[in-house]
Amino acid sequence: MSRKDRNFDETVFDTIIKKINVSKAHIKEGAILKDIVTRKETIVNKTPFVIGRSKDCNLCLSDERASRIHSVINQKNNLYIIEDLGSTNGTLLNEHPITKSIMKNGDIITIGNTILLFINK
């Protein structure tokens, strides 16, 4: 599902991304996942880093379209790799469905209705 399907206006979406501020203090500690709606920042300070609805996940989503254990982020050789764990609705990286993909700074991860900005400097 693209941003357009979720009633996003491209200009508004790009403006939101540009306005999100990240505390530089967090960057030393690991990559950051920032919810573009709530602006909540979560530090990816260890891997594997599991994302899903389960309270046992490192990032617990309140999103009915997310699976209990939806995806995982691993780090290898200073690269962050996201992998879908067979979720019902899939994981999107920059609007493209993925099974496993290397992430770069500024990538957009979509899990259910949750949109996360990946920050790694």
PDB file of N, CA, C and O in Angstrom, residues 42-107:
ATOM      1  N   THR A  42      12.708   5.863  19.329  1.00  0.00           N
ATOM      2  CA  THR A  42      13.134   4.624  19.968  1.00  0.00           C
ATOM      3  C   THR A  42      14.540   4.316  19.480  1.00  0.00           C
ATOM      4  O   THR A  42      14.782   4.263  18.274  1.00  0.00           O
ATOM      5  N   ILE A  43      15.447   4.122  20.417  1.00  0.00           N
ATOM      6  CA  ILE A  43      16.833   3.829  20.066  1.00  0.00           C
ATOM      7  C   ILE A  43      16.986   2.327  19.816  1.00  0.00           C
ATOM      8  O   ILE A  43      16.568   1.508  20.625  1.00  0.00           O
ATOM      9  N   VAL A  44      17.590   1.996  18.688  1.00  0.00           N
ATOM     10  CA  VAL A  44      17.912   0.611  18.371  1.00  0.00           C
ATOM     11  C   VAL A  44      19.297   0.376  18.974  1.00  0.00           C
ATOM     12  O   VAL A  44      20.315   0.540  18.320  1.00  0.00           O
ATOM     13  N   ASN A  45      19.311   0.037  20.263  1.00  0.00           N
ATOM     14  CA  ASN A  45      20.575  -0.038  20.983  1.00  0.00           C
ATOM     15  C   ASN A  45      21.112  -1.455  21.120  1.00  0.00           C
ATOM     16  O   ASN A  45      22.154  -1.664  21.715  1.00  0.00           O
ATOM     17  N   LYS A  46      20.385  -2.419  20.592  1.00  0.00           N
ATOM     18  CA  LYS A  46      20.872  -3.797  20.575  1.00  0.00           C
ATOM     19  C   LYS A  46      20.176  -4.536  19.452  1.00  0.00           C
ATOM     20  O   LYS A  46      19.099  -4.138  19.005  1.00  0.00           O
ATOM     21  N   THR A  47      20.828  -5.554  18.973  1.00  0.00           N
ATOM     22  CA  THR A  47      20.189  -6.398  17.967  1.00  0.00           C
ATOM     23  C   THR A  47      20.350  -7.846  18.394  1.00  0.00           C
ATOM     24  O   THR A  47      21.321  -8.178  19.074  1.00  0.00           O
ATOM     25  N   PRO A  48      19.397  -8.699  18.071  1.00  0.00           N
ATOM     26  CA  PRO A  48      18.207  -8.400  17.271  1.00  0.00           C
ATOM     27  C   PRO A  48      17.240  -7.467  18.006  1.00  0.00           C
ATOM     28  O   PRO A  48      17.107  -7.533  19.222  1.00  0.00           O
ATOM     29  N   PHE A  49      16.597  -6.595  17.241  1.00  0.00           N
ATOM     30  CA  PHE A  49      15.642  -5.618  17.751  1.00  0.00           C
ATOM     31  C   PHE A  49      14.305  -5.952  17.106  1.00  0.00           C
ATOM     32  O   PHE A  49      14.119  -5.758  15.904  1.00  0.00           O
ATOM     33  N   VAL A  50      13.375  -6.476  17.901  1.00  0.00           N
ATOM     34  CA  VAL A  50      12.113  -7.000  17.378  1.00  0.00           C
ATOM     35  C   VAL A  50      11.012  -5.935  17.466  1.00  0.00           C
ATOM     36  O   VAL A  50      10.879  -5.253  18.478  1.00  0.00           O
ATOM     37  N   ILE A  51      10.234  -5.836  16.390  1.00  0.00           N
ATOM     38  CA  ILE A  51       9.129  -4.876  16.296  1.00  0.00           C
ATOM     39  C   ILE A  51       7.834  -5.649  16.104  1.00  0.00           C
ATOM     40  O   ILE A  51       7.769  -6.569  15.287  1.00  0.00           O
ATOM     41  N   GLY A  52       6.788  -5.270  16.857  1.00  0.00           N
ATOM     42  CA  GLY A  52       5.486  -5.910  16.706  1.00  0.00           C
ATOM     43  C   GLY A  52       4.527  -5.464  17.788  1.00  0.00           C
ATOM     44  O   GLY A  52       4.832  -4.553  18.557  1.00  0.00           O
ATOM     45  N   ARG A  53       3.375  -6.105  17.851  1.00  0.00           N
ATOM     46  CA  ARG A  53       2.358  -5.753  18.851  1.00  0.00           C
ATOM     47  C   ARG A  53       2.631  -6.350  20.217  1.00  0.00           C
ATOM     48  O   ARG A  53       2.137  -5.855  21.228  1.00  0.00           O
ATOM     49  N   SER A  54       3.392  -7.423  20.287  1.00  0.00           N
ATOM     50  CA  SER A  54       3.641  -8.100  21.556  1.00  0.00           C
ATOM     51  C   SER A  54       4.374  -7.190  22.532  1.00  0.00           C
ATOM     52  O   SER A  54       5.292  -6.459  22.145  1.00  0.00           O
ATOM     53  N   LYS A  55       3.969  -7.259  23.795  1.00  0.00           N
ATOM     54  CA  LYS A  55       4.642  -6.454  24.820  1.00  0.00           C
ATOM     55  C   LYS A  55       6.081  -6.915  25.018  1.00  0.00           C
ATOM     56  O   LYS A  55       6.883  -6.198  25.604  1.00  0.00           O
ATOM     57  N   ASP A  56       6.426  -8.090  24.512  1.00  0.00           N
ATOM     58  CA  ASP A  56       7.788  -8.604  24.614  1.00  0.00           C
ATOM     59  C   ASP A  56       8.720  -8.063  23.530  1.00  0.00           C
ATOM     60  O   ASP A  56       9.922  -8.305  23.576  1.00  0.00           O
ATOM     61  N   CYS A  57       8.181  -7.318  22.559  1.00  0.00           N
ATOM     62  CA  CYS A  57       9.003  -6.751  21.491  1.00  0.00           C
ATOM     63  C   CYS A  57       9.814  -5.564  22.028  1.00  0.00           C
ATOM     64  O   CYS A  57       9.408  -4.898  22.979  1.00  0.00           O
ATOM     65  N   ASN A  58      10.933  -5.293  21.385  1.00  0.00           N
ATOM     66  CA  ASN A  58      11.730  -4.120  21.739  1.00  0.00           C
ATOM     67  C   ASN A  58      10.974  -2.834  21.418  1.00  0.00           C
ATOM     68  O   ASN A  58      11.087  -1.846  22.147  1.00  0.00           O
ATOM     69  N   LEU A  59      10.228  -2.841  20.322  1.00  0.00           N
ATOM     70  CA  LEU A  59       9.343  -1.732  19.976  1.00  0.00           C
ATOM     71  C   LEU A  59       7.943  -2.311  19.846  1.00  0.00           C
ATOM     72  O   LEU A  59       7.635  -3.042  18.895  1.00  0.00           O
ATOM     73  N   CYS A  60       7.110  -2.020  20.846  1.00  0.00           N
ATOM     74  CA  CYS A  60       5.743  -2.522  20.892  1.00  0.00           C
ATOM     75  C   CYS A  60       4.817  -1.513  20.217  1.00  0.00           C
ATOM     76  O   CYS A  60       4.739  -0.358  20.647  1.00  0.00           O
ATOM     77  N   LEU A  61       4.140  -1.932  19.158  1.00  0.00           N
ATOM     78  CA  LEU A  61       3.248  -1.056  18.397  1.00  0.00           C
ATOM     79  C   LEU A  61       1.801  -1.273  18.812  1.00  0.00           C
ATOM     80  O   LEU A  61       1.360  -2.407  18.965  1.00  0.00           O
ATOM     81  N   SER A  62       1.083  -0.192  18.966  1.00  0.00           N
ATOM     82  CA  SER A  62      -0.364  -0.251  19.202  1.00  0.00           C
ATOM     83  C   SER A  62      -1.040  -0.104  17.847  1.00  0.00           C
ATOM     84  O   SER A  62      -1.617   0.933  17.542  1.00  0.00           O
ATOM     85  N   ASP A  63      -0.905  -1.122  17.023  1.00  0.00           N
ATOM     86  CA  ASP A  63      -1.383  -1.062  15.646  1.00  0.00           C
ATOM     87  C   ASP A  63      -1.988  -2.421  15.303  1.00  0.00           C
ATOM     88  O   ASP A  63      -1.280  -3.425  15.216  1.00  0.00           O
ATOM     89  N   GLU A  64      -3.290  -2.448  15.105  1.00  0.00           N
ATOM     90  CA  GLU A  64      -3.988  -3.709  14.842  1.00  0.00           C
ATOM     91  C   GLU A  64      -3.549  -4.377  13.538  1.00  0.00           C
ATOM     92  O   GLU A  64      -3.754  -5.566  13.352  1.00  0.00           O
ATOM     93  N   ARG A  65      -2.926  -3.632  12.639  1.00  0.00           N
ATOM     94  CA  ARG A  65      -2.458  -4.206  11.372  1.00  0.00           C
ATOM     95  C   ARG A  65      -1.051  -4.794  11.477  1.00  0.00           C
ATOM     96  O   ARG A  65      -0.559  -5.402  10.540  1.00  0.00           O
ATOM     97  N   ALA A  66      -0.404  -4.579  12.612  1.00  0.00           N
ATOM     98  CA  ALA A  66       0.915  -5.160  12.838  1.00  0.00           C
ATOM     99  C   ALA A  66       0.740  -6.547  13.458  1.00  0.00           C
ATOM    100  O   ALA A  66      -0.168  -6.769  14.256  1.00  0.00           O
ATOM    101  N   SER A  67       1.615  -7.449  13.094  1.00  0.00           N
ATOM    102  CA  SER A  67       1.596  -8.778  13.701  1.00  0.00           C
ATOM    103  C   SER A  67       2.224  -8.697  15.092  1.00  0.00           C
ATOM    104  O   SER A  67       2.929  -7.748  15.409  1.00  0.00           O
ATOM    105  N   ARG A  68       1.952  -9.715  15.914  1.00  0.00           N
ATOM    106  CA  ARG A  68       2.516  -9.712  17.271  1.00  0.00           C
ATOM    107  C   ARG A  68       4.036  -9.630  17.220  1.00  0.00           C
ATOM    108  O   ARG A  68       4.660  -8.891  17.962  1.00  0.00           O
ATOM    109  N   ILE A  69       4.638 -10.427  16.366  1.00  0.00           N
ATOM    110  CA  ILE A  69       6.081 -10.354  16.126  1.00  0.00           C
ATOM    111  C   ILE A  69       6.215 -10.129  14.625  1.00  0.00           C
ATOM    112  O   ILE A  69       6.119 -11.055  13.829  1.00  0.00           O
ATOM    113  N   HIS A  70       6.407  -8.884  14.233  1.00  0.00           N
ATOM    114  CA  HIS A  70       6.257  -8.466  12.847  1.00  0.00           C
ATOM    115  C   HIS A  70       7.574  -8.481  12.064  1.00  0.00           C
ATOM    116  O   HIS A  70       7.662  -9.064  10.988  1.00  0.00           O
ATOM    117  N   SER A  71       8.583  -7.795  12.594  1.00  0.00           N
ATOM    118  CA  SER A  71       9.862  -7.712  11.896  1.00  0.00           C
ATOM    119  C   SER A  71      10.996  -7.590  12.900  1.00  0.00           C
ATOM    120  O   SER A  71      10.780  -7.352  14.087  1.00  0.00           O
ATOM    121  N   VAL A  72      12.207  -7.739  12.385  1.00  0.00           N
ATOM    122  CA  VAL A  72      13.385  -7.671  13.240  1.00  0.00           C
ATOM    123  C   VAL A  72      14.471  -6.860  12.535  1.00  0.00           C
ATOM    124  O   VAL A  72      14.597  -6.912  11.316  1.00  0.00           O
ATOM    125  N   ILE A  73      15.218  -6.105  13.330  1.00  0.00           N
ATOM    126  CA  ILE A  73      16.375  -5.377  12.818  1.00  0.00           C
ATOM    127  C   ILE A  73      17.624  -6.016  13.418  1.00  0.00           C
ATOM    128  O   ILE A  73      17.704  -6.224  14.627  1.00  0.00           O
ATOM    129  N   ASN A  74      18.571  -6.331  12.555  1.00  0.00           N
ATOM    130  CA  ASN A  74      19.861  -6.847  12.980  1.00  0.00           C
ATOM    131  C   ASN A  74      20.946  -5.913  12.476  1.00  0.00           C
ATOM    132  O   ASN A  74      20.745  -5.182  11.495  1.00  0.00           O
ATOM    133  N   GLN A  75      22.083  -5.926  13.151  1.00  0.00           N
ATOM    134  CA  GLN A  75      23.212  -5.112  12.736  1.00  0.00           C
ATOM    135  C   GLN A  75      24.378  -6.031  12.401  1.00  0.00           C
ATOM    136  O   GLN A  75      24.689  -6.959  13.147  1.00  0.00           O
ATOM    137  N   LYS A  76      24.990  -5.787  11.248  1.00  0.00           N
ATOM    138  CA  LYS A  76      26.139  -6.572  10.836  1.00  0.00           C
ATOM    139  C   LYS A  76      27.096  -5.656  10.089  1.00  0.00           C
ATOM    140  O   LYS A  76      26.697  -4.992   9.125  1.00  0.00           O
ATOM    141  N   ASN A  77      28.338  -5.597  10.559  1.00  0.00           N
ATOM    142  CA  ASN A  77      29.365  -4.760   9.911  1.00  0.00           C
ATOM    143  C   ASN A  77      28.902  -3.321   9.724  1.00  0.00           C
ATOM    144  O   ASN A  77      29.009  -2.750   8.649  1.00  0.00           O
ATOM    145  N   ASN A  78      28.349  -2.720  10.770  1.00  0.00           N
ATOM    146  CA  ASN A  78      27.853  -1.332  10.755  1.00  0.00           C
ATOM    147  C   ASN A  78      26.676  -1.102   9.818  1.00  0.00           C
ATOM    148  O   ASN A  78      26.355   0.038   9.505  1.00  0.00           O
ATOM    149  N   LEU A  79      26.045  -2.165   9.355  1.00  0.00           N
ATOM    150  CA  LEU A  79      24.845  -2.050   8.531  1.00  0.00           C
ATOM    151  C   LEU A  79      23.654  -2.524   9.351  1.00  0.00           C
ATOM    152  O   LEU A  79      23.750  -3.487  10.109  1.00  0.00           O
ATOM    153  N   TYR A  80      22.520  -1.859   9.176  1.00  0.00           N
ATOM    154  CA  TYR A  80      21.280  -2.278   9.815  1.00  0.00           C
ATOM    155  C   TYR A  80      20.426  -2.968   8.758  1.00  0.00           C
ATOM    156  O   TYR A  80      20.204  -2.429   7.673  1.00  0.00           O
ATOM    157  N   ILE A  81      19.962  -4.153   9.098  1.00  0.00           N
ATOM    158  CA  ILE A  81      19.187  -4.978   8.166  1.00  0.00           C
ATOM    159  C   ILE A  81      17.834  -5.267   8.791  1.00  0.00           C
ATOM    160  O   ILE A  81      17.755  -5.745   9.925  1.00  0.00           O
ATOM    161  N   ILE A  82      16.766  -4.939   8.048  1.00  0.00           N
ATOM    162  CA  ILE A  82      15.414  -5.228   8.527  1.00  0.00           C
ATOM    163  C   ILE A  82      14.888  -6.447   7.786  1.00  0.00           C
ATOM    164  O   ILE A  82      15.138  -6.625   6.586  1.00  0.00           O
ATOM    165  N   GLU A  83      14.183  -7.285   8.537  1.00  0.00           N
ATOM    166  CA  GLU A  83      13.628  -8.504   7.955  1.00  0.00           C
ATOM    167  C   GLU A  83      12.190  -8.689   8.425  1.00  0.00           C
ATOM    168  O   GLU A  83      11.901  -8.579   9.617  1.00  0.00           O
ATOM    169  N   ASP A  84      11.303  -8.950   7.485  1.00  0.00           N
ATOM    170  CA  ASP A  84       9.930  -9.279   7.826  1.00  0.00           C
ATOM    171  C   ASP A  84       9.911 -10.716   8.345  1.00  0.00           C
ATOM    172  O   ASP A  84      10.597 -11.582   7.808  1.00  0.00           O
ATOM    173  N   LEU A  85       9.152 -10.961   9.403  1.00  0.00           N
ATOM    174  CA  LEU A  85       9.123 -12.283  10.027  1.00  0.00           C
ATOM    175  C   LEU A  85       7.874 -13.078   9.643  1.00  0.00           C
ATOM    176  O   LEU A  85       7.290 -13.776  10.461  1.00  0.00           O
ATOM    177  N   GLY A  86       7.474 -12.950   8.384  1.00  0.00           N
ATOM    178  CA  GLY A  86       6.293 -13.673   7.914  1.00  0.00           C
ATOM    179  C   GLY A  86       4.999 -13.040   8.379  1.00  0.00           C
ATOM    180  O   GLY A  86       3.996 -13.724   8.561  1.00  0.00           O
ATOM    181  N   SER A  87       5.028 -11.732   8.563  1.00  0.00           N
ATOM    182  CA  SER A  87       3.844 -11.016   9.047  1.00  0.00           C
ATOM    183  C   SER A  87       2.695 -11.102   8.052  1.00  0.00           C
ATOM    184  O   SER A  87       2.905 -11.323   6.862  1.00  0.00           O
ATOM    185  N   THR A  88       1.495 -10.914   8.561  1.00  0.00           N
ATOM    186  CA  THR A  88       0.299 -10.980   7.717  1.00  0.00           C
ATOM    187  C   THR A  88       0.268  -9.866   6.677  1.00  0.00           C
ATOM    188  O   THR A  88      -0.028 -10.098   5.511  1.00  0.00           O
ATOM    189  N   ASN A  89       0.583  -8.622   7.091  1.00  0.00           N
ATOM    190  CA  ASN A  89       0.469  -7.468   6.196  1.00  0.00           C
ATOM    191  C   ASN A  89       1.794  -7.007   5.609  1.00  0.00           C
ATOM    192  O   ASN A  89       1.836  -6.042   4.856  1.00  0.00           O
ATOM    193  N   GLY A  90       2.873  -7.666   5.945  1.00  0.00           N
ATOM    194  CA  GLY A  90       4.172  -7.345   5.356  1.00  0.00           C
ATOM    195  C   GLY A  90       4.830  -6.114   5.958  1.00  0.00           C
ATOM    196  O   GLY A  90       4.249  -5.367   6.742  1.00  0.00           O
ATOM    197  N   THR A  91       6.081  -5.931   5.581  1.00  0.00           N
ATOM    198  CA  THR A  91       6.882  -4.780   5.984  1.00  0.00           C
ATOM    199  C   THR A  91       7.289  -4.049   4.717  1.00  0.00           C
ATOM    200  O   THR A  91       7.744  -4.680   3.756  1.00  0.00           O
ATOM    201  N   LEU A  92       7.109  -2.733   4.720  1.00  0.00           N
ATOM    202  CA  LEU A  92       7.499  -1.923   3.564  1.00  0.00           C
ATOM    203  C   LEU A  92       8.716  -1.091   3.921  1.00  0.00           C
ATOM    204  O   LEU A  92       8.812  -0.551   5.030  1.00  0.00           O
ATOM    205  N   LEU A  93       9.639  -0.972   2.995  1.00  0.00           N
ATOM    206  CA  LEU A  93      10.779  -0.081   3.130  1.00  0.00           C
ATOM    207  C   LEU A  93      10.723   0.863   1.946  1.00  0.00           C
ATOM    208  O   LEU A  93      10.812   0.425   0.798  1.00  0.00           O
ATOM    209  N   ASN A  94      10.508   2.137   2.246  1.00  0.00           N
ATOM    210  CA  ASN A  94      10.344   3.153   1.193  1.00  0.00           C
ATOM    211  C   ASN A  94       9.256   2.754   0.199  1.00  0.00           C
ATOM    212  O   ASN A  94       9.436   2.830  -1.008  1.00  0.00           O
ATOM    213  N   GLU A  95       8.155   2.274   0.746  1.00  0.00           N
ATOM    214  CA  GLU A  95       6.946   1.894   0.000  1.00  0.00           C
ATOM    215  C   GLU A  95       7.043   0.585  -0.761  1.00  0.00           C
ATOM    216  O   GLU A  95       6.123   0.206  -1.477  1.00  0.00           O
ATOM    217  N   HIS A  96       8.162  -0.137  -0.623  1.00  0.00           N
ATOM    218  CA  HIS A  96       8.334  -1.404  -1.333  1.00  0.00           C
ATOM    219  C   HIS A  96       8.303  -2.560  -0.344  1.00  0.00           C
ATOM    220  O   HIS A  96       9.012  -2.533   0.662  1.00  0.00           O
ATOM    221  N   PRO A  97       7.518  -3.594  -0.630  1.00  0.00           N
ATOM    222  CA  PRO A  97       7.490  -4.764   0.252  1.00  0.00           C
ATOM    223  C   PRO A  97       8.875  -5.425   0.284  1.00  0.00           C
ATOM    224  O   PRO A  97       9.533  -5.540  -0.752  1.00  0.00           O
ATOM    225  N   ILE A  98       9.291  -5.826   1.461  1.00  0.00           N
ATOM    226  CA  ILE A  98      10.595  -6.474   1.596  1.00  0.00           C
ATOM    227  C   ILE A  98      10.447  -7.767   2.386  1.00  0.00           C
ATOM    228  O   ILE A  98       9.503  -7.932   3.164  1.00  0.00           O
ATOM    229  N   THR A  99      11.379  -8.664   2.186  1.00  0.00           N
ATOM    230  CA  THR A  99      11.530  -9.792   3.083  1.00  0.00           C
ATOM    231  C   THR A  99      12.748  -9.540   3.961  1.00  0.00           C
ATOM    232  O   THR A  99      12.733  -9.808   5.143  1.00  0.00           O
ATOM    233  N   LYS A 100      13.803  -8.970   3.348  1.00  0.00           N
ATOM    234  CA  LYS A 100      15.020  -8.618   4.072  1.00  0.00           C
ATOM    235  C   LYS A 100      15.733  -7.543   3.264  1.00  0.00           C
ATOM    236  O   LYS A 100      15.865  -7.676   2.045  1.00  0.00           O
ATOM    237  N   SER A 101      16.179  -6.471   3.947  1.00  0.00           N
ATOM    238  CA  SER A 101      16.804  -5.372   3.215  1.00  0.00           C
ATOM    239  C   SER A 101      17.729  -4.567   4.123  1.00  0.00           C
ATOM    240  O   SER A 101      17.451  -4.386   5.311  1.00  0.00           O
ATOM    241  N   ILE A 102      18.800  -4.062   3.549  1.00  0.00           N
ATOM    242  CA  ILE A 102      19.698  -3.152   4.259  1.00  0.00           C
ATOM    243  C   ILE A 102      19.035  -1.781   4.303  1.00  0.00           C
ATOM    244  O   ILE A 102      18.470  -1.321   3.309  1.00  0.00           O
ATOM    245  N   MET A 103      19.098  -1.129   5.471  1.00  0.00           N
ATOM    246  CA  MET A 103      18.500   0.204   5.620  1.00  0.00           C
ATOM    247  C   MET A 103      19.597   1.261   5.605  1.00  0.00           C
ATOM    248  O   MET A 103      20.728   1.019   6.013  1.00  0.00           O
ATOM    249  N   LYS A 104      19.197   2.457   5.154  1.00  0.00           N
ATOM    250  CA  LYS A 104      20.108   3.596   5.193  1.00  0.00           C
ATOM    251  C   LYS A 104      19.387   4.766   5.850  1.00  0.00           C
ATOM    252  O   LYS A 104      18.163   4.767   5.975  1.00  0.00           O
ATOM    253  N   ASN A 105      20.174   5.734   6.290  1.00  0.00           N
ATOM    254  CA  ASN A 105      19.628   6.907   6.952  1.00  0.00           C
ATOM    255  C   ASN A 105      18.524   7.542   6.103  1.00  0.00           C
ATOM    256  O   ASN A 105      18.698   7.747   4.906  1.00  0.00           O
ATOM    257  N   GLY A 106      17.390   7.826   6.742  1.00  0.00           N
ATOM    258  CA  GLY A 106      16.276   8.476   6.055  1.00  0.00           C
ATOM    259  C   GLY A 106      15.258   7.523   5.459  1.00  0.00           C
ATOM    260  O   GLY A 106      14.244   7.969   4.919  1.00  0.00           O
ATOM    261  N   ASP A 107      15.497   6.226   5.545  1.00  0.00           N
ATOM    262  CA  ASP A 107      14.527   5.266   5.016  1.00  0.00           C
ATOM    263  C   ASP A 107      13.224   5.312   5.817  1.00  0.00           C
ATOM    264  O   ASP A 107      13.224   5.610   7.007  1.00  0.00           O
TER     265      ASP A 107
END
